[in-house]
Amino acid sequence: MRIIQFSKSTSYALHALVRLARSEPGVNVGIKELSASLGIPESYLSKVMSKLRQDGLVRAVTGASGGYELARSPEKISFLDVIQVIEGRQHLYECFHTDAQRPSKPQCLIHQVMDGAEERLLQYLREHTIQWVLDRRKEHEPIV
Amino acid sequence: MRIIQFSKSTSYALHALVRLARSEPGVNVGIKELSASLGIPESYLSKVMSKLRQDGLVRAVTGASGGYELARSPEKISFLDVIQVIEGRQHLYECFHTDAQRPSKPQCLIHQVMDGAEERLLQYLREHTIQWVLDRRKEHEPIV
DNA sequence: CAATAATGGACATTACAGGTCTATAATAGT
DNA sequence: ACTATTATAGACCTGTAATGTCCATTATTG
Ligand code: SF4
Ligand code: SF4
């Protein structure tokens, strides 16, 4: 029974992005500082950051005094963006019937309910951005 | 990167319950008939049905001319009920920080967004029942 | 008693999340 | 040019969960 739960990778990505959004633009944050301040294994986080770069959410600079920074402004990065980069774009529900076994052309009712539920979820995640977090963040909090 | 998707077991359970809801109350439907009409492996479906019984969604009768029937009326069985029986009641988001590492008492903001998203999802699933499917079901459709 | 049907346990298979380590490439400062 | 620093990509390992099969047991009907 597959677990309906976001992966740690997604959580790591979200925390890292908030952390990056907190630093001045133009300042690179290294993986060491990132992993230390968030409490995430360094080598694993580097994998996650690499994925974020490949999908255009952050920019990376190699070499001394290199590191990461956001590729676009925090209000342009939604939770949904992050989740879809890490988890992929699979649907919440998938038919177990093949096309041949499928009763009839338009979607069956169970499918309709599940897709409706998914849309509610995605809509909420689309409406909430990294900037949303920054706006409500208290300065004294170490992370978020 | 854990897949955010309902398990096949959940899908099987939903289809089986709709199938049971279609038959007259008091008539038991056997696992053979169920699995055949839905196109689900018999021995695996029996596991799923067993779980549904343990959690009070269906009643089972062993022995000759035994089988399954709904334990309550279809409008009292929501999609959320079924999903929570099969998938468990884990939250969509879970902190990777331990209590000791946790920044401060009330929930952090990332957590708040994720919980908000979860609530939208659950609310939708709570509002849709097996009866909802029956009401919209066309008589000639073999399954739903 | 015999046929039927659900139950529970054991077991196999596959996939993947989470994590570590290393060699390589790129960059900044000396 | 050399060196220290840093991201990148790949190989690799481990545990666990999902899906599925099979069998022995138990309960029920006729
Ligand atoms: S939604 Fe329709 S096609 Fe998909 S699994 Fe259910 S009955 Fe089959
Ligand atoms: S929500 Fe707060 S406690 Fe939970 S993982 Fe994020 S920073 Fe840590």
JSON list of N, CA and C and ligand atoms in Angstrom, two decimals, chain A residues 93-98 101-104 107-112, chain B residues 11 15 143-144, ligand 1:
[
{"chain": "A", "resi": 93, "resn": "TYR", "atom": "N", "xyz": [-4.11, 9.57, -9.17]},
{"chain": "A", "resi": 93, "resn": "TYR", "atom": "CA", "xyz": [-4.81, 8.32, -9.45]},
{"chain": "A", "resi": 93, "resn": "TYR", "atom": "C", "xyz": [-4.49, 7.81, -10.84]},
{"chain": "A", "resi": 94, "resn": "GLU", "atom": "N", "xyz": [-4.33, 6.52, -10.93]},
{"chain": "A", "resi": 94, "resn": "GLU", "atom": "CA", "xyz": [-4.05, 5.90, -12.22]},
{"chain": "A", "resi": 94, "resn": "GLU", "atom": "C", "xyz": [-4.91, 4.65, -12.36]},
{"chain": "A", "resi": 95, "resn": "CYS", "atom": "N", "xyz": [-5.53, 4.48, -13.54]},
{"chain": "A", "resi": 95, "resn": "CYS", "atom": "CA", "xyz": [-6.36, 3.32, -13.79]},
{"chain": "A", "resi": 95, "resn": "CYS", "atom": "C", "xyz": [-5.53, 2.04, -13.76]},
{"chain": "A", "resi": 96, "resn": "PHE", "atom": "N", "xyz": [-6.12, 0.99, -13.21]},
{"chain": "A", "resi": 96, "resn": "PHE", "atom": "CA", "xyz": [-5.44, -0.30, -13.32]},
{"chain": "A", "resi": 96, "resn": "PHE", "atom": "C", "xyz": [-5.93, -1.05, -14.54]},
{"chain": "A", "resi": 97, "resn": "HIS", "atom": "N", "xyz": [-7.05, -0.62, -15.09]},
{"chain": "A", "resi": 97, "resn": "HIS", "atom": "CA", "xyz": [-7.51, -1.23, -16.33]},
{"chain": "A", "resi": 97, "resn": "HIS", "atom": "C", "xyz": [-6.71, -0.69, -17.51]},
{"chain": "A", "resi": 98, "resn": "THR", "atom": "N", "xyz": [-6.39, -1.59, -18.43]},
{"chain": "A", "resi": 98, "resn": "THR", "atom": "CA", "xyz": [-5.76, -1.14, -19.67]},
{"chain": "A", "resi": 98, "resn": "THR", "atom": "C", "xyz": [-6.84, -0.53, -20.56]},
{"chain": "A", "resi": 101, "resn": "GLN", "atom": "N", "xyz": [-9.51, -2.99, -21.56]},
{"chain": "A", "resi": 101, "resn": "GLN", "atom": "CA", "xyz": [-10.48, -3.39, -20.55]},
{"chain": "A", "resi": 101, "resn": "GLN", "atom": "C", "xyz": [-11.42, -2.26, -20.16]},
{"chain": "A", "resi": 102, "resn": "ARG", "atom": "N", "xyz": [-11.04, -1.04, -20.55]},
{"chain": "A", "resi": 102, "resn": "ARG", "atom": "CA", "xyz": [-11.74, 0.15, -20.08]},
{"chain": "A", "resi": 102, "resn": "ARG", "atom": "C", "xyz": [-13.21, 0.14, -20.52]},
{"chain": "A", "resi": 103, "resn": "PRO", "atom": "N", "xyz": [-14.10, 0.38, -19.57]},
{"chain": "A", "resi": 103, "resn": "PRO", "atom": "CA", "xyz": [-15.53, 0.31, -19.85]},
{"chain": "A", "resi": 103, "resn": "PRO", "atom": "C", "xyz": [-15.97, 1.19, -21.01]},
{"chain": "A", "resi": 104, "resn": "SER", "atom": "N", "xyz": [-15.70, 2.48, -20.96]},
{"chain": "A", "resi": 104, "resn": "SER", "atom": "CA", "xyz": [-16.22, 3.36, -22.01]},
{"chain": "A", "resi": 104, "resn": "SER", "atom": "C", "xyz": [-15.33, 4.59, -22.13]},
{"chain": "A", "resi": 107, "resn": "GLN", "atom": "N", "xyz": [-14.12, 9.50, -18.90]},
{"chain": "A", "resi": 107, "resn": "GLN", "atom": "CA", "xyz": [-13.60, 8.96, -17.65]},
{"chain": "A", "resi": 107, "resn": "GLN", "atom": "C", "xyz": [-14.70, 8.38, -16.76]},
{"chain": "A", "resi": 108, "resn": "CYS", "atom": "N", "xyz": [-14.36, 7.26, -16.13]},
{"chain": "A", "resi": 108, "resn": "CYS", "atom": "CA", "xyz": [-15.27, 6.66, -15.18]},
{"chain": "A", "resi": 108, "resn": "CYS", "atom": "C", "xyz": [-15.38, 7.57, -13.95]},
{"chain": "A", "resi": 109, "resn": "LEU", "atom": "N", "xyz": [-16.38, 7.28, -13.13]},
{"chain": "A", "resi": 109, "resn": "LEU", "atom": "CA", "xyz": [-16.71, 8.18, -12.03]},
{"chain": "A", "resi": 109, "resn": "LEU", "atom": "C", "xyz": [-15.67, 8.19, -10.92]},
{"chain": "A", "resi": 110, "resn": "ILE", "atom": "N", "xyz": [-15.11, 7.04, -10.61]},
{"chain": "A", "resi": 110, "resn": "ILE", "atom": "CA", "xyz": [-14.06, 6.99, -9.60]},
{"chain": "A", "resi": 110, "resn": "ILE", "atom": "C", "xyz": [-12.89, 7.87, -10.04]},
{"chain": "A", "resi": 111, "resn": "HIS", "atom": "N", "xyz": [-12.57, 7.76, -11.30]},
{"chain": "A", "resi": 111, "resn": "HIS", "atom": "CA", "xyz": [-11.51, 8.57, -11.86]},
{"chain": "A", "resi": 111, "resn": "HIS", "atom": "C", "xyz": [-11.85, 10.06, -11.74]},
{"chain": "A", "resi": 112, "resn": "GLN", "atom": "N", "xyz": [-13.07, 10.40, -11.99]},
{"chain": "A", "resi": 112, "resn": "GLN", "atom": "CA", "xyz": [-13.49, 11.80, -11.91]},
{"chain": "A", "resi": 112, "resn": "GLN", "atom": "C", "xyz": [-13.31, 12.36, -10.50]},
{"chain": "B", "resi": 11, "resn": "SER", "atom": "N", "xyz": [-7.44, 1.62, -5.21]},
{"chain": "B", "resi": 11, "resn": "SER", "atom": "CA", "xyz": [-8.27, 1.57, -6.40]},
{"chain": "B", "resi": 11, "resn": "SER", "atom": "C", "xyz": [-9.13, 0.30, -6.39]},
{"chain": "B", "resi": 15, "resn": "HIS", "atom": "N", "xyz": [-13.33, 0.21, -6.29]},
{"chain": "B", "resi": 15, "resn": "HIS", "atom": "CA", "xyz": [-14.10, -0.48, -7.32]},
{"chain": "B", "resi": 15, "resn": "HIS", "atom": "C", "xyz": [-14.94, -1.59, -6.70]},
{"chain": "B", "resi": 143, "resn": "ILE", "atom": "N", "xyz": [-18.92, -1.51, -15.03]},
{"chain": "B", "resi": 143, "resn": "ILE", "atom": "CA", "xyz": [-18.29, -1.33, -13.72]},
{"chain": "B", "resi": 143, "resn": "ILE", "atom": "C", "xyz": [-18.77, -0.04, -13.06]},
{"chain": "B", "resi": 144, "resn": "VAL", "atom": "N", "xyz": [-18.23, 1.05, -13.47]},
{"chain": "B", "resi": 144, "resn": "VAL", "atom": "CA", "xyz": [-18.74, 2.32, -12.96]},
{"chain": "B", "resi": 144, "resn": "VAL", "atom": "C", "xyz": [-19.19, 3.21, -14.11]},
{"chain": "E", "resi": 1, "resn": "SF4", "atom": "S1", "xyz": [-11.76, 4.46, -13.63]},
{"chain": "E", "resi": 1, "resn": "SF4", "atom": "FE1", "xyz": [-12.74, 3.17, -15.19]},
{"chain": "E", "resi": 1, "resn": "SF4", "atom": "S2", "xyz": [-11.05, 2.51, -16.58]},
{"chain": "E", "resi": 1, "resn": "SF4", "atom": "FE2", "xyz": [-10.10, 3.36, -14.70]},
{"chain": "E", "resi": 1, "resn": "SF4", "atom": "S3", "xyz": [-9.80, 1.54, -13.40]},
{"chain": "E", "resi": 1, "resn": "SF4", "atom": "FE3", "xyz": [-11.80, 2.37, -12.83]},
{"chain": "E", "resi": 1, "resn": "SF4", "atom": "S4", "xyz": [-13.30, 1.26, -14.11]},
{"chain": "E", "resi": 1, "resn": "SF4", "atom": "FE4", "xyz": [-11.24, 0.91, -15.00]}
]
